[in-house]
Coordinates of N, CA and C in Angstrom, one line a residue:
M21 N -283.5 16.8 -26.4 CA -284.3 17.2 -27.4 C -284.2 16.0 -28.3
I22 N -285.5 15.5 -28.8 CA -285.3 14.3 -30.0 C -284.6 14.8 -31.2
L23 N -284.3 16.0 -31.7 CA -283.9 16.5 -32.8 C -282.4 17.2 -32.5
S24 N -281.9 16.9 -31.4 CA -280.5 17.6 -30.9 C -279.5 17.3 -31.9
W25 N -279.6 15.9 -32.6 CA -278.6 15.6 -33.3 C -278.6 16.1 -35.0
L26 N -279.7 16.9 -35.1 CA -279.8 17.6 -36.3 C -278.8 18.8 -36.3
P27 N -278.2 19.3 -37.7 CA -277.5 20.4 -37.9 C -278.1 21.7 -37.1
Q28 N -277.3 22.6 -37.0 CA -277.7 24.0 -36.4 C -278.5 24.4 -37.4
D29 N -279.8 25.1 -36.8 CA -280.9 25.6 -37.7 C -280.2 27.2 -37.8
V30 N -280.3 27.6 -38.9 CA -280.2 29.0 -39.2 C -281.4 29.8 -40.1
S31 N -282.2 29.2 -40.4 CA -283.2 29.4 -41.4 C -284.3 30.0 -40.6
T32 N -285.1 31.2 -41.2 CA -286.4 31.2 -40.6 C -287.5 30.4 -40.8
F33 N -287.5 29.7 -41.8 CA -288.6 28.5 -41.9 C -288.2 27.3 -41.3
G34 N -286.7 27.3 -40.6 CA -286.3 26.0 -40.2 C -287.3 25.3 -39.1
P35 N -287.6 26.1 -37.9 CA -288.4 25.7 -36.9 C -289.7 25.0 -37.2
S36 N -290.3 25.7 -38.6 CA -291.6 25.0 -38.9 C -291.4 23.6 -39.4
I37 N -290.2 23.4 -40.3 CA -289.9 22.2 -40.8 C -289.5 21.1 -39.6
D38 N -288.8 21.7 -38.7 CA -288.2 20.9 -37.7 C -289.7 20.3 -37.0
S39 N -290.7 21.1 -36.5 CA -291.6 20.7 -36.0 C -292.5 19.7 -36.5
V40 N -292.5 19.6 -38.0 CA -293.4 18.7 -38.7 C -292.4 17.3 -38.8
L41 N -291.0 17.5 -38.6 CA -290.2 16.2 -38.5 C -290.3 15.5 -37.2
K42 N -290.5 16.4 -36.0 CA -290.7 15.9 -34.9 C -291.9 15.2 -34.8
L43 N -293.2 15.7 -35.4 CA -294.4 14.9 -35.5 C -294.2 13.9 -36.2
I44 N -293.7 13.5 -37.0 CA -293.4 12.3 -37.8 C -292.6 11.4 -37.3
I45 N -291.7 11.9 -36.4 CA -290.7 10.9 -35.8 C -291.8 10.5 -34.4
Y46 N -292.4 11.2 -33.8 CA -293.2 10.6 -32.6 C -294.4 9.4 -33.1
V47 N -294.8 10.1 -34.0 CA -296.1 9.3 -34.8 C -295.4 7.8 -35.2
V48 N -294.4 8.0 -36.0 CA -293.7 6.8 -36.5 C -293.1 5.9 -35.5
G49 N -292.5 6.5 -34.7 CA -291.5 5.9 -33.6 C -292.6 5.2 -32.6
T50 N -293.8 5.8 -32.4 CA -294.9 5.0 -31.5 C -295.6 4.0 -32.2
A51 N -295.8 4.2 -33.4 CA -296.3 2.9 -34.3 C -295.3 1.7 -34.2
F52 N -294.1 2.0 -34.4 CA -293.0 1.0 -34.5 C -293.1 0.3 -33.1
V53 N -293.0 1.0 -32.0 CA -292.8 0.3 -30.7 C -294.2 -0.5 -30.4
L54 N -295.3 0.0 -30.8 CA -296.6 -0.9 -30.5 C -296.4 -1.9 -31.5
A55 N -296.3 -1.9 -32.8 CA -296.2 -3.0 -33.7 C -295.2 -4.1 -33.4
E56 N -293.8 -3.8 -33.0 CA -293.0 -4.6 -32.8 C -293.2 -5.2 -31.2
G57 N -293.7 -4.5 -30.5 CA -294.1 -5.1 -28.9 C -295.4 -5.9 -29.2
T58 N -296.2 -5.7 -29.7 CA -297.4 -6.9 -30.5 C -296.9 -8.0 -31.1
L59 N -295.9 -7.8 -32.1 CA -295.2 -9.0 -32.5 C -294.6 -9.8 -31.8
L60 N -293.7 -9.1 -30.7 CA -293.1 -9.9 -29.8 C -293.7 -10.6 -28.8
A61 N -295.0 -10.0 -28.4 CA -295.9 -10.7 -27.2 C -296.6 -12.0 -28.0
F62 N -296.8 -11.7 -29.4 CA -297.3 -12.8 -30.2 C -296.6 -13.9 -30.4
V63 N -295.1 -13.7 -30.5 CA -294.2 -14.8 -30.6 C -294.3 -15.7 -29.2
I64 N -294.3 -14.8 -28.2 CA -294.1 -15.5 -26.9 C -295.4 -16.3 -26.4
L65 N -296.5 -15.6 -26.7 CA -297.6 -16.2 -26.3 C -298.2 -17.4 -27.0
Y66 N -297.9 -17.3 -28.4 CA -298.3 -18.5 -29.4 C -297.0 -19.1 -29.7
R67 N -296.1 -19.3 -29.2 CA -294.9 -20.1 -29.6 C -295.4 -21.6 -29.5
R68 N -294.4 -22.3 -30.2 CA -294.8 -23.8 -30.4 C -294.6 -24.4 -29.1
R69 N -295.6 -25.2 -28.5 CA -295.7 -26.0 -27.5 C -295.8 -27.5 -27.8
E70 N -295.4 -28.3 -26.8 CA -295.5 -29.6 -27.1 C -297.1 -30.2 -27.2
G71 N -297.7 -30.7 -28.3 CA -299.0 -31.0 -28.2 C -300.0 -30.1 -28.7
G72 N -299.1 -29.0 -29.0 CA -300.2 -27.9 -29.6 C -300.4 -27.9 -31.3
R73 N -301.3 -27.4 -31.9 CA -301.6 -27.6 -33.2 C -301.8 -26.2 -33.8
A74 N -301.6 -26.0 -35.0 CA -301.6 -25.0 -35.8 C -303.2 -24.9 -36.0
A75 N -303.8 -23.6 -36.0 CA -305.2 -23.7 -36.6 C -305.2 -22.5 -37.5
F76 N -306.3 -22.8 -38.6 CA -306.5 -22.0 -39.7 C -307.4 -21.0 -39.4
V77 N -307.2 -19.6 -39.4 CA -308.1 -18.8 -39.1 C -308.3 -18.0 -40.4
P78 N -309.6 -18.1 -41.1 CA -310.1 -17.4 -42.5 C -310.1 -16.0 -42.3
G79 N -310.3 -15.4 -41.0 CA -310.4 -14.2 -41.0 C -311.8 -13.4 -41.4
E80 N -312.9 -14.2 -41.4 CA -314.1 -13.8 -42.0 C -315.0 -13.2 -41.2
S81 N -314.9 -13.2 -40.0 CA -315.6 -12.6 -38.7 C -315.3 -11.2 -38.5
L82 N -315.9 -10.2 -38.0 CA -315.9 -9.0 -38.0 C -314.6 -9.0 -36.8
R83 N -314.8 -9.8 -35.9 CA -313.8 -9.7 -34.7 C -312.4 -10.0 -35.2
Q84 N -312.2 -11.0 -36.5 CA -311.0 -11.2 -36.9 C -310.6 -9.9 -37.8
L85 N -311.4 -9.7 -38.5 CA -311.1 -8.6 -39.3 C -310.7 -7.2 -38.6
A86 N -311.2 -7.2 -37.5 CA -310.8 -5.8 -36.6 C -309.2 -5.7 -36.5
W87 N -308.7 -6.9 -36.6 CA -307.3 -6.7 -36.2 C -306.5 -6.2 -37.4
V88 N -307.2 -6.1 -38.4 CA -306.6 -5.5 -39.7 C -307.1 -4.1 -40.0
L89 N -308.6 -4.0 -39.8 CA -309.3 -2.7 -40.0 C -309.0 -1.5 -39.2
I90 N -309.1 -2.0 -37.8 CA -308.6 -1.0 -36.9 C -307.3 -0.2 -37.3
P91 N -306.2 -1.0 -37.4 CA -304.8 -0.4 -37.8 C -304.8 0.3 -39.0
V92 N -305.7 -0.1 -39.9 CA -305.6 0.7 -41.1 C -306.3 2.0 -40.9
V93 N -307.4 2.2 -40.0 CA -308.1 3.4 -39.8 C -307.1 4.5 -39.1
I94 N -306.5 3.8 -38.1 CA -305.5 4.5 -37.2 C -304.4 5.0 -38.3
V95 N -303.7 4.5 -38.9 CA -302.8 4.8 -39.8 C -303.1 5.7 -40.8
A96 N -304.5 5.6 -41.3 CA -305.0 6.7 -42.4 C -305.3 7.9 -41.5
F97 N -305.9 8.0 -40.5 CA -306.0 9.2 -39.7 C -304.8 9.7 -39.4
L98 N -303.8 9.1 -39.0 CA -302.6 9.8 -38.6 C -301.8 10.4 -39.7
D99 N -301.8 9.7 -41.0 CA -301.2 10.1 -42.3 C -301.8 11.4 -42.6
V100 N -303.3 11.6 -42.4 CA -304.0 12.8 -42.9 C -303.5 13.8 -41.9
A101 N -303.4 13.6 -40.7 CA -303.2 14.6 -39.6 C -302.0 15.2 -40.2
I102 N -300.8 14.3 -40.4 CA -299.6 14.8 -40.6 C -299.6 15.7 -42.0
D103 N -300.4 15.3 -42.9 CA -300.5 16.0 -44.0 C -301.2 17.5 -43.8
V104 N -302.1 17.6 -42.8 CA -302.7 18.8 -42.5 C -301.8 19.7 -41.8
R105 N -300.8 19.0 -41.1 CA -299.9 19.9 -40.2 C -299.1 20.2 -41.1
A106 N -298.6 19.5 -42.1 CA -297.5 20.2 -42.9 C -297.6 20.9 -44.2
K107 N -299.0 21.0 -44.4 CA -299.5 21.9 -45.5 C -299.2 23.3 -45.5
P108 N -299.2 23.8 -44.2 CA -298.9 25.4 -44.1 C -297.3 25.4 -44.3
V109 N -296.6 24.5 -43.9 CA -295.2 24.5 -43.9 C -294.9 24.6 -45.3
W110 N -295.2 23.6 -46.1 CA -295.2 23.4 -47.7 C -295.3 24.9 -48.4
D111 N -296.5 25.3 -48.0 CA -296.8 26.6 -48.7 C -295.9 27.8 -48.3
L112 N -295.5 27.9 -47.1 CA -294.6 28.6 -46.4 C -293.0 29.0 -47.5
V113 N -292.7 27.4 -47.6 CA -291.6 27.3 -48.2 C -291.5 27.2 -49.7
K114 N -292.6 26.6 -50.5 CA -292.7 26.5 -51.7 C -293.4 27.4 -52.3
E115 N -294.6 27.8 -51.9 CA -295.6 28.5 -52.5 C -296.1 29.9 -52.1
Q116 N -295.4 30.4 -51.1 CA -295.5 31.9 -50.5 C -294.1 32.6 -50.5
S117 N -293.3 32.5 -51.4 CA -291.9 33.2 -51.2 C -292.1 34.7 -51.3
P118 N -291.4 35.1 -50.2 CA -291.3 36.6 -50.0 C -290.7 37.5 -50.7
T119 N -291.0 38.7 -50.9 CA -290.1 39.5 -52.0 C -288.6 39.6 -51.6
P120 N -287.8 39.0 -52.4 CA -286.5 38.9 -52.3 C -285.5 40.3 -52.3
A121 N -284.7 40.5 -51.4 CA -283.9 41.5 -51.2 C -282.8 41.1 -52.3
L122 N -282.4 40.2 -52.9 CA -281.4 39.4 -53.7 C -281.9 38.2 -54.6
T123 N -281.7 38.4 -55.8 CA -281.9 37.3 -56.7 C -280.7 36.7 -57.4
V124 N -280.3 35.5 -57.2 CA -279.1 34.8 -57.7 C -279.4 33.8 -58.6
K125 N -279.0 33.7 -59.8 CA -278.9 32.5 -60.7 C -277.9 31.4 -60.6
L126 N -278.6 30.2 -60.2 CA -277.8 29.0 -59.9 C -277.6 28.1 -61.0
E127 N -276.6 27.6 -61.5 CA -276.5 26.7 -62.5 C -275.7 25.4 -61.9
A128 N -276.4 24.1 -61.9 CA -275.5 23.1 -61.3 C -275.1 22.4 -62.4
L129 N -273.9 21.9 -62.6 CA -273.2 21.2 -63.5 C -272.3 20.1 -63.0
Q130 N -271.9 19.0 -63.5 CA -271.0 17.9 -63.2 C -269.5 18.5 -63.2
F131 N -269.0 18.9 -61.7 CA -269.4 18.5 -60.6 C -268.9 19.9 -59.7
G132 N -270.1 20.8 -59.8 CA -269.8 22.0 -59.2 C -271.3 23.0 -59.4
W133 N -271.0 24.3 -58.8 CA -271.8 25.0 -58.6 C -271.2 26.5 -59.5
E134 N -272.2 27.1 -60.1 CA -272.0 28.3 -61.0 C -273.1 29.2 -60.5
F135 N -272.8 30.6 -59.7 CA -273.6 31.4 -59.5 C -273.5 32.9 -60.2
T136 N -274.7 33.4 -60.9 CA -274.5 34.3 -61.7 C -275.4 35.6 -61.0
Y137 N -274.9 36.7 -60.8 CA -275.3 37.9 -59.9 C -275.6 38.9 -60.8
P138 N -276.4 39.7 -60.5 CA -276.8 40.9 -61.6 C -275.6 42.1 -61.0
G139 N -275.4 42.9 -61.8 CA -274.5 44.0 -61.4 C -275.5 45.1 -60.6
P140 N -274.6 46.3 -60.5 CA -275.6 47.5 -59.9 C -276.9 47.9 -60.7
D141 N -277.1 47.5 -61.9 CA -278.2 47.7 -62.6 C -279.6 46.8 -62.2
G142 N -279.1 45.8 -61.5 CA -279.9 44.6 -61.0 C -280.7 44.0 -61.9
K143 N -280.0 43.7 -63.4 CA -280.4 43.1 -64.4 C -279.5 41.9 -64.7
F144 N -280.2 40.8 -65.0 CA -279.0 39.6 -65.7 C -278.8 39.9 -67.2
G145 N -277.9 39.3 -67.5 CA -277.8 39.5 -69.0 C -277.0 40.7 -69.5
T146 N -276.5 41.5 -68.5 CA -275.7 42.6 -68.9 C -274.3 42.5 -68.6
P147 N -273.3 43.5 -69.1 CA -271.9 43.2 -69.0 C -271.4 43.1 -67.6
N148 N -272.0 43.9 -66.7 CA -271.9 44.0 -65.2 C -272.3 42.6 -64.4
D149 N -272.6 41.6 -65.1 CA -273.2 40.5 -64.2 C -271.9 39.9 -63.7
L150 N -271.8 39.3 -62.7 CA -270.8 38.4 -62.1 C -271.0 37.1 -62.1
V151 N -270.1 36.2 -62.4 CA -270.2 34.7 -62.2 C -269.2 34.2 -61.4
Q152 N -269.6 33.3 -60.4 CA -268.5 32.8 -59.5 C -268.9 31.2 -59.5
T153 N -268.0 30.7 -58.9 CA -268.1 29.0 -58.6 C -267.8 28.9 -57.3
T154 N -268.7 27.9 -56.8 CA -268.4 27.4 -55.6 C -269.0 28.1 -54.4
F155 N -268.6 29.5 -54.5 CA -268.9 30.6 -53.3 C -270.2 31.1 -53.7
L156 N -271.2 31.2 -52.7 CA -272.3 32.0 -52.7 C -272.5 33.0 -51.6
T157 N -272.2 34.3 -51.5 CA -272.2 35.3 -50.7 C -273.5 36.0 -50.3
V158 N -273.9 35.9 -49.4 CA -275.2 36.7 -49.1 C -275.2 37.4 -47.7
P159 N -276.2 38.3 -47.5 CA -276.3 38.9 -46.2 C -277.2 38.3 -45.3
A160 N -277.1 38.3 -44.2 CA -277.9 37.8 -43.1 C -279.1 38.6 -42.9
G161 N -280.3 38.1 -42.6 CA -281.5 38.8 -42.3 C -282.2 39.3 -43.7
Q162 N -281.7 38.9 -45.0 CA -282.4 39.3 -46.0 C -282.9 38.2 -46.7
V163 N -284.1 38.2 -47.3 CA -284.4 37.2 -48.3 C -283.6 36.9 -49.5
I164 N -283.2 35.6 -49.8 CA -282.7 35.4 -50.9 C -283.5 34.5 -51.9
R165 N -283.2 34.9 -53.3 CA -284.1 33.9 -54.0 C -283.1 33.4 -55.0
L166 N -283.2 32.2 -55.3 CA -282.2 31.4 -56.2 C -283.3 31.1 -57.4
L167 N -282.7 31.1 -58.9 CA -283.3 30.7 -59.7 C -282.4 29.6 -60.4
M168 N -282.9 28.4 -60.0 CA -282.0 27.1 -60.4 C -282.2 26.2 -61.7
T169 N -281.0 26.0 -62.3 CA -281.3 25.2 -63.5 C -280.0 24.1 -63.6
S170 N -280.2 23.1 -64.2 CA -279.0 22.4 -64.4 C -278.5 22.4 -65.9
K171 N -277.3 22.1 -66.1 CA -276.5 21.9 -67.2 C -276.7 20.7 -68.0
D172 N -276.7 19.6 -67.1 CA -276.6 18.4 -67.6 C -277.6 17.3 -66.9
V173 N -277.4 16.9 -65.8 CA -278.3 15.7 -65.3 C -279.1 16.4 -63.8
I174 N -279.8 15.6 -63.5 CA -280.5 16.2 -62.2 C -279.4 16.1 -60.8
H175 N -279.4 17.4 -60.3 CA -278.6 17.7 -59.1 C -279.6 18.1 -58.0
S176 N -279.3 18.3 -56.8 CA -280.1 18.7 -56.0 C -279.2 19.6 -54.8
F177 N -279.7 21.1 -54.7 CA -279.2 22.0 -53.9 C -279.5 21.6 -52.5
Y178 N -278.7 21.6 -51.7 CA -278.9 21.2 -50.1 C -277.9 21.7 -49.3
V179 N -278.5 22.3 -48.4 CA -278.0 23.1 -47.1 C -278.5 22.9 -45.9
P180 N -278.2 21.7 -45.3 CA -278.8 21.3 -44.0 C -279.2 22.4 -42.9
Q181 N -278.4 23.2 -42.7 CA -278.5 24.2 -41.6 C -279.7 25.3 -42.2
L182 N -280.1 25.3 -43.5 CA -280.9 26.0 -43.9 C -282.5 25.2 -43.7
R183 N -282.2 23.8 -43.7 CA -283.5 23.0 -43.9 C -284.1 23.1 -45.3
L184 N -282.9 23.3 -46.4 CA -283.3 23.5 -47.7 C -283.0 22.6 -48.7
R185 N -283.8 21.8 -49.5 CA -283.3 21.0 -50.2 C -284.0 21.0 -51.4
Q186 N -283.7 21.2 -52.7 CA -284.3 21.2 -53.7 C -283.7 20.9 -55.0
D187 N -284.5 19.9 -55.5 CA -284.0 19.2 -56.9 C -283.8 20.2 -58.1
I188 N -282.8 20.0 -59.0 CA -282.6 20.8 -60.1 C -282.8 19.9 -61.4
I189 N -283.6 20.5 -62.2 CA -283.5 19.5 -63.2 C -283.4 20.1 -64.7
P190 N -282.8 19.4 -65.5 CA -282.3 20.2 -66.8 C -283.3 20.6 -67.6
G191 N -283.2 21.7 -68.2 CA -284.4 22.4 -68.9 C -285.5 23.2 -68.2
R192 N -285.4 23.3 -67.0 CA -286.3 23.9 -66.1 C -285.8 25.1 -65.4
E193 N -286.4 26.2 -64.9 CA -285.7 27.0 -64.0 C -286.8 26.9 -62.6
I194 N -286.2 26.5 -61.5 CA -286.9 26.0 -60.2 C -286.4 27.3 -59.2
P195 N -287.4 27.9 -58.7 CA -287.2 29.0 -57.7 C -287.0 28.4 -56.4
A196 N -286.3 29.0 -55.5 CA -286.4 28.7 -54.1 C -285.7 30.0 -53.4
W197 N -285.9 29.8 -52.3 CA -285.9 31.1 -51.2 C -285.5 30.7 -50.0
F198 N -284.6 31.4 -49.3 CA -284.2 31.3 -47.8 C -283.9 32.7 -47.0
E199 N -283.9 32.8 -46.0 CA -283.4 33.9 -45.1 C -282.5 33.4 -44.1
V200 N -281.3 33.7 -44.1 CA -280.4 33.0 -42.9 C -280.2 34.1 -41.7
T201 N -280.3 33.6 -40.5 CA -280.4 34.2 -39.4 C -279.3 34.7 -38.8
Q202 N -278.0 33.7 -39.2 CA -277.0 34.0 -38.3 C -275.6 33.9 -39.5
P203 N -274.7 35.0 -39.2 CA -273.7 34.9 -40.1 C -272.7 33.6 -40.0
G204 N -271.9 33.4 -40.9 CA -271.1 32.0 -40.8 C -271.1 31.4 -42.2
K205 N -270.4 30.3 -42.3 CA -270.1 29.7 -43.3 C -270.8 28.1 -43.3
Y206 N -271.5 27.8 -44.6 CA -272.2 26.5 -44.4 C -272.1 26.1 -46.0
E207 N -271.9 24.6 -45.6 CA -271.5 23.7 -46.9 C -272.9 23.8 -47.6
I208 N -272.7 23.7 -49.1 CA -273.8 23.3 -50.1 C -273.3 22.0 -50.5
A209 N -274.3 21.2 -50.5 CA -273.8 19.6 -50.9 C -275.1 19.5 -52.2
C210 N -274.7 18.4 -53.0 CA -275.5 17.9 -53.9 C -276.2 16.7 -53.4
S211 N -277.5 16.5 -53.1 CA -278.1 15.2 -52.5 C -278.7 14.4 -53.5
Q212 N -278.2 14.7 -54.7 CA -278.6 13.5 -55.9 C -277.1 13.0 -56.4
L213 N -277.3 11.8 -56.5 CA -276.2 11.0 -57.0 C -276.1 11.4 -58.5
C214 N -275.1 12.1 -58.9 CA -274.9 12.8 -60.4 C -273.7 12.3 -61.0
G215 N -273.2 11.3 -60.7 CA -272.2 10.9 -61.4 C -270.9 10.5 -60.4
N216 N -269.8 10.3 -61.3 CA -268.5 9.6 -60.7 C -267.8 10.6 -59.6
S217 N -267.8 11.9 -59.8 CA -267.4 12.9 -58.7 C -268.4 13.5 -58.0
H218 N -269.6 12.8 -57.8 CA -270.6 13.4 -56.9 C -270.1 13.7 -55.6
F219 N -269.2 13.1 -55.0 CA -268.8 13.2 -53.6 C -268.3 14.7 -53.6
A220 N -267.5 15.2 -54.8 CA -266.8 16.3 -54.6 C -267.7 17.6 -54.9
M221 N -268.8 17.5 -55.3 CA -269.6 18.7 -55.6 C -270.0 19.5 -54.5
K222 N -269.1 20.2 -54.0 CA -269.4 21.0 -52.7 C -269.1 22.4 -53.0
G223 N -270.1 23.1 -52.5 CA -270.0 24.6 -52.5 C -270.0 25.2 -51.0
I224 N -269.8 26.7 -51.0 CA -269.9 27.2 -49.6 C -270.9 28.5 -49.6
L225 N -271.7 28.4 -48.7 CA -272.7 29.5 -48.5 C -272.1 30.4 -47.5
R226 N -271.7 31.6 -47.9 CA -271.2 32.5 -47.0 C -271.8 33.7 -46.7
V227 N -272.3 33.6 -45.3 CA -273.3 34.9 -44.8 C -272.7 35.7 -44.0
L228 N -272.7 37.2 -44.5 CA -271.9 38.1 -43.7 C -273.1 39.1 -42.9
T229 N -272.8 39.7 -42.0 CA -273.3 40.8 -41.4 C -273.8 42.0 -42.2
P230 N -274.7 42.7 -42.1 CA -275.1 43.9 -43.1 C -273.9 44.6 -43.3
E231 N -273.2 45.1 -42.2 CA -272.0 45.9 -42.3 C -270.8 45.3 -43.3
E232 N -270.5 44.0 -43.0 CA -269.5 43.3 -43.7 C -270.1 42.9 -45.2
Y233 N -271.4 43.2 -45.3 CA -271.9 42.8 -46.7 C -271.8 44.0 -47.5
Q234 N -272.1 45.2 -46.8 CA -271.9 46.5 -47.6 C -270.5 46.7 -47.8
Q235 N -269.5 46.5 -47.2 CA -268.2 46.6 -47.2 C -267.6 45.8 -48.6
W236 N -268.4 44.5 -48.6 CA -267.9 43.4 -49.6 C -268.6 44.2 -51.0
V237 N -269.8 44.6 -50.9 CA -270.2 45.4 -52.1 C -269.3 46.5 -52.6
S238 N -268.9 47.2 -51.8 CA -268.1 48.5 -52.3 C -266.7 47.9 -53.1
Q239 N -266.3 46.7 -52.4 CA -265.0 46.2 -52.9 C -265.3 45.5 -54.4
H240 N -266.3 45.1 -54.5 CA -266.7 44.5 -55.8 C -267.3 45.0 -56.8
W241 N -267.7 46.3 -56.6 CA -268.5 47.2 -57.4 C -268.2 48.6 -57.0
P242 N -267.0 48.8 -57.1 CA -266.2 50.3 -56.7 C -266.5 51.3 -57.4
K243 N -267.1 51.3 -58.7 CA -267.3 52.4 -59.7 C -268.9 52.6 -59.6
S244 N -269.8 51.6 -59.0 CA -271.3 51.5 -59.0 C -271.8 52.6 -58.0
G245 N -270.8 52.7 -56.9 CA -271.5 53.7 -55.7 C -272.3 52.6 -55.1
A246 N -272.3 51.6 -54.9 CA -273.3 50.9 -54.4 C -273.0 50.8 -52.7
G247 N -271.6 51.1 -52.6 CA -271.5 50.9 -51.1 C -271.7 52.3 -50.4
A248 N -272.1 53.5 -51.3 CA -272.3 54.6 -50.7 C -273.8 55.2 -50.9
G249 N -273.9 55.6 -52.1 CA -274.9 56.4 -52.6 C -276.3 55.7 -53.0
K250 N -276.0 54.4 -53.4 CA -277.2 53.8 -54.0 C -278.2 53.1 -52.8
S251 N -279.2 53.2 -53.2 CA -280.4 52.4 -52.3 C -280.0 51.0 -51.8
A252 N -280.5 50.7 -50.7 CA -280.2 49.3 -50.4 C -280.5 48.3 -51.0
S253 N -281.7 48.5 -51.5 CA -282.1 47.3 -52.6 C -281.1 47.3 -53.7
S254 N -280.7 48.3 -54.3 CA -279.9 48.1 -55.3 C -278.4 47.5 -55.0
A255 N -278.2 48.0 -53.8 CA -276.7 47.3 -53.3 C -277.0 46.0 -53.1
R256 N -277.9 45.4 -52.5 CA -278.0 44.2 -52.1 C -278.2 43.4 -53.6
S257 N -278.8 43.9 -54.4 CA -278.7 43.3 -55.7 C -277.6 43.2 -56.5
S258 N -276.6 44.3 -56.6 CA -275.3 44.2 -57.1 C -274.5 43.2 -56.4
A259 N -274.5 43.1 -55.1 CA -273.6 42.2 -54.5 C -273.8 41.1 -54.2
S260 N -275.0 40.5 -55.3 CA -275.3 38.9 -54.9 C -274.2 37.9 -55.0
G261 N -273.2 38.2 -55.4 CA -272.1 37.3 -55.1 C -270.9 37.3 -55.9
T262 N -269.8 37.3 -55.2 CA -268.7 37.1 -55.9 C -267.5 36.1 -55.1
K263 N -266.7 35.6 -55.7 CA -265.7 34.6 -55.0 C -265.3 35.3 -53.7
G264 N -265.4 34.5 -52.6 CA -265.0 35.2 -51.4 C -263.6 34.9 -51.4

């Protein structure tokens, strides 16, 4: 497969993004081969020869202009075709966020990640909120919503396995969502150069099975009853994250 070198895909919308990437690679790759092949052919066919003289070509005839106009039309058509194919994927990732089972506030800062999770009441800004750095713990198979902001400069939340990258801008709260299909640990990186220690701005997305996640909820909110008698949605909200 042409994309076998990509990281493992564990996101529900990952295959859609990969399909657009394949289309772009095929289109651009084909254009590159044709353009470079034509250039090489011209270099060989019209190379300098003894007795040969260079000719001035004004490019005013329709036949001469066709060498420019036809490629322009083809490139424009392919560009529109890629945009049309990518529009549903953009809407899926950016415009059509499903109802989340869990919402977490994320604050990026030089040089780390800070996650704030609502307590058993499911509300932010109450005494039972939890704040953790570095680790984001979520259940597999559930829609997770992030409300992201930056404390200082522009950062970018990036998890290659999720096919998710979102710039984070100071003064704005930017939403994003994902749903992980496989439990595991995945690195959270900042893909914007944000300062001298940018290289060290690393986080961990820890994805648990539903059973492990409920145990984790009970351990971190033992008085809330989230691990036993609370509804599943309240339990997921209350357990949005503590340090693993």
